[in-house]
mmCIF file of C-alpha atoms in Angstrom:
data_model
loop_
_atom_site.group_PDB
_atom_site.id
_atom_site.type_symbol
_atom_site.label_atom_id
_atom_site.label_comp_id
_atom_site.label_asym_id
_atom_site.label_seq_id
_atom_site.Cartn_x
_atom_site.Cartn_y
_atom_site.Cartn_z
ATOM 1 C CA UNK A 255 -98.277 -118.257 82.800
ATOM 2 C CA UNK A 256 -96.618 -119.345 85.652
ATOM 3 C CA UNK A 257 -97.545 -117.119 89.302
ATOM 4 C CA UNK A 258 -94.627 -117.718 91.756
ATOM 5 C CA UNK A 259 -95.541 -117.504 95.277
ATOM 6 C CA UNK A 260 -92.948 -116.299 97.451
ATOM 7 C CA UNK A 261 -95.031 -117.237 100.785
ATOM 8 C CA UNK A 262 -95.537 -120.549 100.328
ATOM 9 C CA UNK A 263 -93.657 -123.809 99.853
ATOM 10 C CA UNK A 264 -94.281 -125.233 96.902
ATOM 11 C CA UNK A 265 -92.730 -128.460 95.213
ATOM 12 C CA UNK A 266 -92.386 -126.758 91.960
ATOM 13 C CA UNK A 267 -88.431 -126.997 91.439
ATOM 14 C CA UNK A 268 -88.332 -123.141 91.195
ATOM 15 C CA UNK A 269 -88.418 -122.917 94.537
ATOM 16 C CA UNK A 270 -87.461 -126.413 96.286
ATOM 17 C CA UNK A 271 -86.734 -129.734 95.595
ATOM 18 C CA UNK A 272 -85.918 -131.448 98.389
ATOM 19 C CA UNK A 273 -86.048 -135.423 98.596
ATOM 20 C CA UNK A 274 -87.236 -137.297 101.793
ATOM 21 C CA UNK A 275 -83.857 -138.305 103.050
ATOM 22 C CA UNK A 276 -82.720 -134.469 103.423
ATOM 23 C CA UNK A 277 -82.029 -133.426 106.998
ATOM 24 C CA UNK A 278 -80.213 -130.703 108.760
ATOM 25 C CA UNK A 279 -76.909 -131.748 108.428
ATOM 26 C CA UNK A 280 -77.125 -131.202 104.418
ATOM 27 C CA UNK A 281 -74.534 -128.435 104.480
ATOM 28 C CA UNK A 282 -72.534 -128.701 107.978
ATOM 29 C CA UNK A 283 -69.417 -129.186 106.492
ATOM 30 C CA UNK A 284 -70.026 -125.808 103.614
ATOM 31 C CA UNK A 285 -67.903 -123.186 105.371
ATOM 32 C CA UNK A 286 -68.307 -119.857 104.523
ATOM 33 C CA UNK A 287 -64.643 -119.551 105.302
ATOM 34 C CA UNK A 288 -62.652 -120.662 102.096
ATOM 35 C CA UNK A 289 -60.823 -124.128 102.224
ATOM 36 C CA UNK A 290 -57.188 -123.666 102.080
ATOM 37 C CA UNK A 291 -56.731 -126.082 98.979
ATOM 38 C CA UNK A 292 -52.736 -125.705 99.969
ATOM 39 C CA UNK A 293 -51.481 -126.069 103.512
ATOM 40 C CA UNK A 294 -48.602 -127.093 104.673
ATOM 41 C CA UNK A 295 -46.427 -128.086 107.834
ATOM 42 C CA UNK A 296 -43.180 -129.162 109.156
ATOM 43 C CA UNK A 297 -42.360 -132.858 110.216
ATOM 44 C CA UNK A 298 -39.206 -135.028 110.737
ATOM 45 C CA UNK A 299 -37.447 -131.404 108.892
ATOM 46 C CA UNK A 300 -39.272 -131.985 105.859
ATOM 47 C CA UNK A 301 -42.425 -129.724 104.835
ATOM 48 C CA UNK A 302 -45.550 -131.896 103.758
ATOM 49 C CA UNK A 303 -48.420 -130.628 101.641
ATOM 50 C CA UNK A 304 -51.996 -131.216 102.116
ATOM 51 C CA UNK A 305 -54.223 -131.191 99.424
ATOM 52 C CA UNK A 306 -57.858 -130.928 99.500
ATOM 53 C CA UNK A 307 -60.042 -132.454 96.647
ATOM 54 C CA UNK A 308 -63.822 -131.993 96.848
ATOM 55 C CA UNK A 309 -65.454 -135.268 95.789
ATOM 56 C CA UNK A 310 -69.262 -135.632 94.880
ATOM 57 C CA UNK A 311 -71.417 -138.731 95.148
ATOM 58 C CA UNK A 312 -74.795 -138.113 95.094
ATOM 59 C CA UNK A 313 -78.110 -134.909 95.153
ATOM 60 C CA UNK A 314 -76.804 -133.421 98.195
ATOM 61 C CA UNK A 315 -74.440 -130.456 99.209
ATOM 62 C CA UNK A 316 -73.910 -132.695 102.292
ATOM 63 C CA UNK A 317 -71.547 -135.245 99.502
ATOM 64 C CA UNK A 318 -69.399 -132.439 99.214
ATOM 65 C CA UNK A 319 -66.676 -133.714 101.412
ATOM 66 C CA UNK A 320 -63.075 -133.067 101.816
ATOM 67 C CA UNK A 321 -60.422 -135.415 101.294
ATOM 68 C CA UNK A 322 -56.862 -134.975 101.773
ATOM 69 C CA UNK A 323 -54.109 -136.348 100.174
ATOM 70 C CA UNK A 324 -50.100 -135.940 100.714
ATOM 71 C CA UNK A 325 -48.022 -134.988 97.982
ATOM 72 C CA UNK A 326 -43.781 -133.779 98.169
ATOM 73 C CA UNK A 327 -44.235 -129.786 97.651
ATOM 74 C CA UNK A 328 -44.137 -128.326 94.142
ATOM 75 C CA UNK A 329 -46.287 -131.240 92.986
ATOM 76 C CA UNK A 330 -50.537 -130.923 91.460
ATOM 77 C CA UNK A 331 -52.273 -132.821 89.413
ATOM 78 C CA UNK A 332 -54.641 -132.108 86.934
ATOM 79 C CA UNK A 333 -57.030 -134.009 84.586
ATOM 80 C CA UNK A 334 -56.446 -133.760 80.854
ATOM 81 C CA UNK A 335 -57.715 -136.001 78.445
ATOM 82 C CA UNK A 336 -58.550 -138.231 81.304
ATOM 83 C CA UNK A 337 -55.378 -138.708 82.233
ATOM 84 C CA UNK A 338 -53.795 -137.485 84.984
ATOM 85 C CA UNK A 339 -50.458 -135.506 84.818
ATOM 86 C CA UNK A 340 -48.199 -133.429 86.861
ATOM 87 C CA UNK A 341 -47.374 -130.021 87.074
ATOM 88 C CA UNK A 342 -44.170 -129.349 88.401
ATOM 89 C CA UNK A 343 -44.219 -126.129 90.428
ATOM 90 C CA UNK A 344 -41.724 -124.066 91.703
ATOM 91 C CA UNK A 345 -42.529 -122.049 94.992
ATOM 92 C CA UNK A 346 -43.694 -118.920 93.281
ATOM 93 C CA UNK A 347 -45.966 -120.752 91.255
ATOM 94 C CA UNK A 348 -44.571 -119.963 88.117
ATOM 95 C CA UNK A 349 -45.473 -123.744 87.109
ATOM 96 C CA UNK A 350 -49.298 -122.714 87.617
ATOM 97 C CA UNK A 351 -48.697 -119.606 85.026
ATOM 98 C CA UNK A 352 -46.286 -122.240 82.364
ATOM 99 C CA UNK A 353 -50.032 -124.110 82.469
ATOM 100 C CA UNK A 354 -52.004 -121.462 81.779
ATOM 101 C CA UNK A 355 -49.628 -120.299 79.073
ATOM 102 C CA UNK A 356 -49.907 -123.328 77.448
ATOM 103 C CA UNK A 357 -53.920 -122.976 77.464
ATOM 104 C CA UNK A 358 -53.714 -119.178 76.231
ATOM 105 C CA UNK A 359 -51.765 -120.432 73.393
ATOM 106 C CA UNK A 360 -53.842 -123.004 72.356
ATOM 107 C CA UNK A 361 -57.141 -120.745 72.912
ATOM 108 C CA UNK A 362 -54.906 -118.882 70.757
ATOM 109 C CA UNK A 363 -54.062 -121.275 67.876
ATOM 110 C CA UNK A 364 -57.304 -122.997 67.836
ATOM 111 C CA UNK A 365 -59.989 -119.944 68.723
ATOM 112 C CA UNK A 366 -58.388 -117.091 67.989
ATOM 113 C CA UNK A 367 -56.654 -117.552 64.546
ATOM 114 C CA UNK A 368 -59.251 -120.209 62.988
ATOM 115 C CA UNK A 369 -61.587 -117.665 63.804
ATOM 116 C CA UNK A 370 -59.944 -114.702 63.015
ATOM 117 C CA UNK A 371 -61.844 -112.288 60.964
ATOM 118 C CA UNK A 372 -64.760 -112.515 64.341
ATOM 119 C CA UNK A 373 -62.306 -111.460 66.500
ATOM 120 C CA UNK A 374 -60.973 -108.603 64.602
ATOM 121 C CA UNK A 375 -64.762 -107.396 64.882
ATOM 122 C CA UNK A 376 -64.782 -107.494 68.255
ATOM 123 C CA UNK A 377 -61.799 -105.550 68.654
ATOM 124 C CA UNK A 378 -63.640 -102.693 66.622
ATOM 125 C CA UNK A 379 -66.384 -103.226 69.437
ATOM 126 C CA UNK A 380 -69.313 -104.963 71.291
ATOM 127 C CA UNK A 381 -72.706 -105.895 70.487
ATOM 128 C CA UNK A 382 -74.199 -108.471 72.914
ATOM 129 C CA UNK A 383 -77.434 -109.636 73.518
ATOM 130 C CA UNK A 384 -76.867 -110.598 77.140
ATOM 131 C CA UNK A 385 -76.212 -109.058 80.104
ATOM 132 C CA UNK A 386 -75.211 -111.989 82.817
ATOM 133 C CA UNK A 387 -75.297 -111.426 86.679
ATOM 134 C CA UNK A 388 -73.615 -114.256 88.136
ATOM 135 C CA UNK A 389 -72.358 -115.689 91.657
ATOM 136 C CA UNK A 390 -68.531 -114.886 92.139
ATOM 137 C CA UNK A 391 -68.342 -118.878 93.252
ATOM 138 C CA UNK A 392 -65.054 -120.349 91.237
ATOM 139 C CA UNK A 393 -67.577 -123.550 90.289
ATOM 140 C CA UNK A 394 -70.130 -121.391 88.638
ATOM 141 C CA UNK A 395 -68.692 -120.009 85.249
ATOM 142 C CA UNK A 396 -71.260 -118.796 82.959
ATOM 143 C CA UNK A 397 -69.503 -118.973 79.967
ATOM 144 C CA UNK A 398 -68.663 -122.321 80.618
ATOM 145 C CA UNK A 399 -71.866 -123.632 81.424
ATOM 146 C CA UNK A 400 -73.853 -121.735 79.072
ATOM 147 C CA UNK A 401 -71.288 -121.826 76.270
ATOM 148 C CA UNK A 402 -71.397 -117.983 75.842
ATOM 149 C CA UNK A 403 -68.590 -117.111 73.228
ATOM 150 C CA UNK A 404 -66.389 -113.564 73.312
ATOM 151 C CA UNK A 405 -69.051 -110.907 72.129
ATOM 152 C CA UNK A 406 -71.989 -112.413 73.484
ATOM 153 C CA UNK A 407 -72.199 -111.685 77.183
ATOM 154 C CA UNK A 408 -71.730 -108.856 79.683
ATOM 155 C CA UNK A 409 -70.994 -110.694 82.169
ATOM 156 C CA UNK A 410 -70.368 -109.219 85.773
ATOM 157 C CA UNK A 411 -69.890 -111.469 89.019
ATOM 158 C CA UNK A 412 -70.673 -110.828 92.774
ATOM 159 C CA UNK A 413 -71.301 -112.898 95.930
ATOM 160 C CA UNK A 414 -74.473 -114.444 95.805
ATOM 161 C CA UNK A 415 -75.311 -112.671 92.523
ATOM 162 C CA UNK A 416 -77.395 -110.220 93.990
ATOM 163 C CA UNK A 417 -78.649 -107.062 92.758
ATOM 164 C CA UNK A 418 -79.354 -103.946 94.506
ATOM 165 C CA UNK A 419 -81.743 -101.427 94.368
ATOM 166 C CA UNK A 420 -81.909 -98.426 92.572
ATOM 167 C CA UNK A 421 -82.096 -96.512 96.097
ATOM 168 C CA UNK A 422 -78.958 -98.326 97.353
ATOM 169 C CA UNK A 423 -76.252 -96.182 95.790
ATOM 170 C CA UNK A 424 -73.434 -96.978 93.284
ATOM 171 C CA UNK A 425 -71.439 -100.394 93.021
ATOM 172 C CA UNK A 426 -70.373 -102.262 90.354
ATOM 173 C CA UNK A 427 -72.897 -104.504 89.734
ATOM 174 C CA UNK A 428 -75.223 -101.215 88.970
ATOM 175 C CA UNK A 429 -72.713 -99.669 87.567
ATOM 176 C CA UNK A 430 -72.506 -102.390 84.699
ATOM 177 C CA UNK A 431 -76.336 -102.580 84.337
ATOM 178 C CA UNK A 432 -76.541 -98.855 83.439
ATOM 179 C CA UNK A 433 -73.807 -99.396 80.773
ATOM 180 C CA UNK A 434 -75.034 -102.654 79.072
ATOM 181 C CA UNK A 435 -78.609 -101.067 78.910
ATOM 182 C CA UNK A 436 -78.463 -97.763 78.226
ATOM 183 C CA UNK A 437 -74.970 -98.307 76.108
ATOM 184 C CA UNK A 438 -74.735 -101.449 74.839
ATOM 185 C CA UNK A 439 -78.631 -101.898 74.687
ATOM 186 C CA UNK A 440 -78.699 -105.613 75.520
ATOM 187 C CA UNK A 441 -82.412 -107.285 74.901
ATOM 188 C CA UNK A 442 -81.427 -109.823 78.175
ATOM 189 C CA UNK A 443 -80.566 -109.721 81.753
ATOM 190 C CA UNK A 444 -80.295 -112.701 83.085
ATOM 191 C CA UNK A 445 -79.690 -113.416 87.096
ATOM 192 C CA UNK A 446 -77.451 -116.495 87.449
ATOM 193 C CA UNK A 447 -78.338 -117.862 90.777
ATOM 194 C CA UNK A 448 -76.589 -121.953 92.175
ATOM 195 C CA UNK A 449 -76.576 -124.575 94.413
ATOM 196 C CA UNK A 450 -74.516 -124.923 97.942
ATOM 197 C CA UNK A 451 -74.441 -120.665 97.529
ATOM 198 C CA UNK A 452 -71.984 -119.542 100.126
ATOM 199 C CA UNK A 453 -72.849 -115.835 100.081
ATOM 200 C CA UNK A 454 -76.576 -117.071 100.665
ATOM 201 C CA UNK A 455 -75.846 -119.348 103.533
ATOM 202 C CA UNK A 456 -74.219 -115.852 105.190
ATOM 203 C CA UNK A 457 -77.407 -114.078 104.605
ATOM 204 C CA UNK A 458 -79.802 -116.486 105.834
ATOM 205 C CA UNK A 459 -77.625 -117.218 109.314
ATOM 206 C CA UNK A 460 -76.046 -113.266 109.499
ATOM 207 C CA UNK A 461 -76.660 -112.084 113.422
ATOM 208 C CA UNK A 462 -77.837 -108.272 113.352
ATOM 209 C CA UNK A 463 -76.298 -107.461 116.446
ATOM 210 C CA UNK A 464 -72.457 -108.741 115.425
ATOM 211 C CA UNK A 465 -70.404 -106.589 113.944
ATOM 212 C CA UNK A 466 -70.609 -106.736 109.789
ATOM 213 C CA UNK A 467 -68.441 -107.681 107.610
ATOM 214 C CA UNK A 468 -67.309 -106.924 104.065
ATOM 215 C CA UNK A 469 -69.657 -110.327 103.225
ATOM 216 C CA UNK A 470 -72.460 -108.773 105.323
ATOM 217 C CA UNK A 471 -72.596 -105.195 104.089
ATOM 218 C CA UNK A 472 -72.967 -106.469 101.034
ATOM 219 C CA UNK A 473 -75.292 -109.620 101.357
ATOM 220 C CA UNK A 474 -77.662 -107.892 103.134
ATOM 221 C CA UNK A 475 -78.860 -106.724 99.858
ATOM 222 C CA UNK A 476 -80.632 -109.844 99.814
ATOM 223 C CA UNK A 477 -82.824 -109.068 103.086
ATOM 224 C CA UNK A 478 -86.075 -109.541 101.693
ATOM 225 C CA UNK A 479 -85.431 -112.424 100.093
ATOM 226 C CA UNK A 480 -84.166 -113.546 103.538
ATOM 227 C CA UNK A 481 -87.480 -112.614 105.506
ATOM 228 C CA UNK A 482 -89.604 -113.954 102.696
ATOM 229 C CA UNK A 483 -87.809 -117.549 103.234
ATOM 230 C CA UNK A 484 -88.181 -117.126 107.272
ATOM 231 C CA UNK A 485 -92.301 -116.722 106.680
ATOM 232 C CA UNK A 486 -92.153 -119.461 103.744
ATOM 233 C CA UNK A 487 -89.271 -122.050 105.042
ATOM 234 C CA UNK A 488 -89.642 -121.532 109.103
ATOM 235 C CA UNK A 489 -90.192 -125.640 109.820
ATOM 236 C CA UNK A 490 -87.511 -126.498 107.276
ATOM 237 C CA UNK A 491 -84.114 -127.107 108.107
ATOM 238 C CA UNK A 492 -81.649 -124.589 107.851
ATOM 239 C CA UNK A 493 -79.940 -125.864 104.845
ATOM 240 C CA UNK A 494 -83.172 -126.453 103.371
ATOM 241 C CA UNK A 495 -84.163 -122.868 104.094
ATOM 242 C CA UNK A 496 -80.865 -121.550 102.333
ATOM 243 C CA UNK A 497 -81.674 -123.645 99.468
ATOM 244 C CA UNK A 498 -85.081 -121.748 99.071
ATOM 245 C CA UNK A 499 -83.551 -118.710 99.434
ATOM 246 C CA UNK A 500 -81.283 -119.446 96.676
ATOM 247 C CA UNK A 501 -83.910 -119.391 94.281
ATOM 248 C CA UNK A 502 -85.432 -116.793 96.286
ATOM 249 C CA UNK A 503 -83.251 -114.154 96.023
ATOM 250 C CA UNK A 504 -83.502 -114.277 91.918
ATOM 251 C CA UNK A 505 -86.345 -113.086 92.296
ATOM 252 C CA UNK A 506 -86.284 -110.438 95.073
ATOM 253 C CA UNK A 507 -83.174 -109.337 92.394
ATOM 254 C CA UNK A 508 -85.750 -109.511 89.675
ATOM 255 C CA UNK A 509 -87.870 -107.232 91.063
ATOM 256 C CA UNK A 510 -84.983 -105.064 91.832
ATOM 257 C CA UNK A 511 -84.324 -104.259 88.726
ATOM 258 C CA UNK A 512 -87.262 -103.031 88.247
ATOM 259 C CA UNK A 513 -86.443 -100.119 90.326
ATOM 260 C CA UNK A 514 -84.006 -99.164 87.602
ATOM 261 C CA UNK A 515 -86.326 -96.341 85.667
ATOM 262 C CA UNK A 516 -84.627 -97.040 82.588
ATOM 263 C CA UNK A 517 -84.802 -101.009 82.805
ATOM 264 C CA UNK A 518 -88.286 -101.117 83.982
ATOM 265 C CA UNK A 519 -89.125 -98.919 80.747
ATOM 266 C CA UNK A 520 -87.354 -100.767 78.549
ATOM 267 C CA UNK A 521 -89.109 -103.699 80.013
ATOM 268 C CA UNK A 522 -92.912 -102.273 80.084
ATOM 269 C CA UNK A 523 -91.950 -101.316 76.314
ATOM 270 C CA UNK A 524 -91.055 -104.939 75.548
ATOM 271 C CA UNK A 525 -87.309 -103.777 74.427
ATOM 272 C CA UNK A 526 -85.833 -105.596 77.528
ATOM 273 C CA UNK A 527 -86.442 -108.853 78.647
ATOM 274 C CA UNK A 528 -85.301 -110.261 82.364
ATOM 275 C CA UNK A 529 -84.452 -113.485 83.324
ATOM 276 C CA UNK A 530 -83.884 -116.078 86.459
ATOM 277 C CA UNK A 531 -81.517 -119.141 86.600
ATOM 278 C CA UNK A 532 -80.648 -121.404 88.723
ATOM 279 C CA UNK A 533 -77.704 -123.682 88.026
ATOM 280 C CA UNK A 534 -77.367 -126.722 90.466
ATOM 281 C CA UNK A 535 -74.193 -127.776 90.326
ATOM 282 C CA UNK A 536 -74.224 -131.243 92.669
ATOM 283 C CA UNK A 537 -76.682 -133.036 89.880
ATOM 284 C CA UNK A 538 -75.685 -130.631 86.664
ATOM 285 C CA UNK A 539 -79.558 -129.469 86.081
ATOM 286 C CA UNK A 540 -80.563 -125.766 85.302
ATOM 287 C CA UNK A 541 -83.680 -123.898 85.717
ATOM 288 C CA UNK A 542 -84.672 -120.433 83.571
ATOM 289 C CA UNK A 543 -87.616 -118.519 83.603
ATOM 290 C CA UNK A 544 -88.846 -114.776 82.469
ATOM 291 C CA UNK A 545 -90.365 -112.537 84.302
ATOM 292 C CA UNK A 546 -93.690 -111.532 83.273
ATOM 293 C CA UNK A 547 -93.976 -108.054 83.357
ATOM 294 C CA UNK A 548 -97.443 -106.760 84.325
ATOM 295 C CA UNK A 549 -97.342 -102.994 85.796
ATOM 296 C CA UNK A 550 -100.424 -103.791 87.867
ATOM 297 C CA UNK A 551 -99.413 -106.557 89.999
ATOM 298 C CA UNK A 552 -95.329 -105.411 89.878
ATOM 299 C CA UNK A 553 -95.297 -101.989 91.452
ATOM 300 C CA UNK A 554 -95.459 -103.463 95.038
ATOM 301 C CA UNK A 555 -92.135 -104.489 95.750
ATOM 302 C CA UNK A 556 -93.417 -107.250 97.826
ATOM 303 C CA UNK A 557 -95.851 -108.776 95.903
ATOM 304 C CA UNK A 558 -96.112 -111.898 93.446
ATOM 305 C CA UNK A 559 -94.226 -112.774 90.958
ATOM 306 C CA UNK A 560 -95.534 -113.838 87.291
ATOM 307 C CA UNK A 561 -93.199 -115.255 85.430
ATOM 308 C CA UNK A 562 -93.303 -117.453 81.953
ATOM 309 C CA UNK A 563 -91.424 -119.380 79.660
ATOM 310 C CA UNK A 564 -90.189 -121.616 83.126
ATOM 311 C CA UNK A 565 -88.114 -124.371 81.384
ATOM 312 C CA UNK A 566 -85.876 -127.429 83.393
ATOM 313 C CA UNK A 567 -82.907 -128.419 81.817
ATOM 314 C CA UNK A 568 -81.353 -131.799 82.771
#
């Protein structure tokens, strides 16, 4: 059994791996504003499109760097087969839609049909063993990197995969617990936490005294975890502090659901199991561990977490 300590620093990858060469500057250039991938402007009376392509290099979220390129309007790339090829598209991007027609019908011709007789099943209804709370973050698909197939995961997404308490009220993200456990009666829940986390960065630098945002209604959630990587993390860097609280935050979400009456049961009764990940997407590598439920040392909110079963995949 495996105790994680919250307070402390540890180098045990669950909670930071940083390497010597990390510094302050790891994350300057992550915005929590989204890049415009498409922007364009007028020159010489012709318009000229700037496209953005985020390149990686090495271990760092600092290698995630932006570099443009110019391209006549109506023009994108994209990698098939490693070869590149164009996509002609028309200013109401009906060329983006002709390309993801052409995948639908092959998920169609080659999923689908070939594996007909499953899908018909589903369509009479659901029976998975999972459900998934992952980070809304375009690069962090869980059925991509997990390979979950149609029928195997209830998957819902939020910013910075958090998950609230039972005391905080409806949203969605409770809203779909209540119905994959006490409906659906999944065995899992896994909470799907990644690397370079946007939604974290806003929690770990959000000013009480500004006036809050959509993002900061909602990632404030996450408080604890945020006040538990101030005590922990307070001679790290900043970007080194968000990357604790990353990892953090599973937890403080783990504990969360605990507060649940009907998942905690379902837990102390060994029907439900729940589960942290962390997917770090600059060097592909994934973390997963269970929490070990003991009533004893669980009931505080703020106290230690015991977890087992803590396995690195790389």
């Amino acid at each position: 059994m495996a105790i994680l300590a919250p307070t402390s620093v540890s180098k045990d990858p669950l909670f930071l791996r940083t390497s010597s060469n990390s510094s302050s500057s790891d994350l300057q250039r992550i915005s929590l504003n989204p890049p415009r991938i498409f922007g364009s402007k007028l020159k010489s009376g012709k318009i000229e499109q700037t496209q953005l392509r985020l390149l990686t290099a090495s271990n760092n979220c600092s290698d995630l760097t932006a570099k443009a390129s110019r391209k006549p309007l109506g023009l994108t790339e994209e990698l098939k087969n490693n070869k590149l090829e164009s996509v002609v598209e028309t200013d109401d991007g009906s060329g983006l839609f002709e390309d993801m027609k052409r995948r639908f019908l092959s998920f169609k011709k080659h999923k689908y049909m070939e594996n007909l007789e499953h899908y018909q099943n589903l369509a009479k209804g659901q029976a998975p063993k999972f459900m998934v709370i992952s980070c809304a973050d375009s690069r962090v698909c869980p059925s991509t990197i997990l390979g979950f197939q149609p029928g195997e995961a209830f998957i819902v997404r939020n910013i910075a995969n958090l998950v609230p308490s039972f005391v905080s009220g409806p949203s969605e993200t409770n809203a779909a617990l209540e119905f994959s456990v006490n409906t659906l009666e999944v065995e899992n829940i896994l909470v799907v936490g990644h690397s370079c986390c946007g939604g974290i960065r806003a929690l770990m630098s959000m000013d009480d005294e500004v006036e809050k945002s959509f993002i900061q209604n909602w990632v404030v959630v996450g408080r604890d975890a945020r006040l538990w990587t101030k005590a922990a993390a307070s001679k790290l860097s900043f970007d080194q502090q968000c990357k604790h609280c990353e990892k953090e935050s599973i937890n403080r979400s783990l504990l969360n659901l605990l507060t649940y009456p009907w998942i905690e049961e379902k837990v102390k009764n060994g029907i439900l199991s729940v589960h942290g990940g962390y997917y770090d997407f600059v060097d592909c590598t994934f973390e997963k561990w269970t929490l070990d439920y003991k009533e004893d040392n669980l009931k505080e909110k703020h106290g230690r977490i015991s977890v087992k079963n803590h396995l690195f995949w790389s």
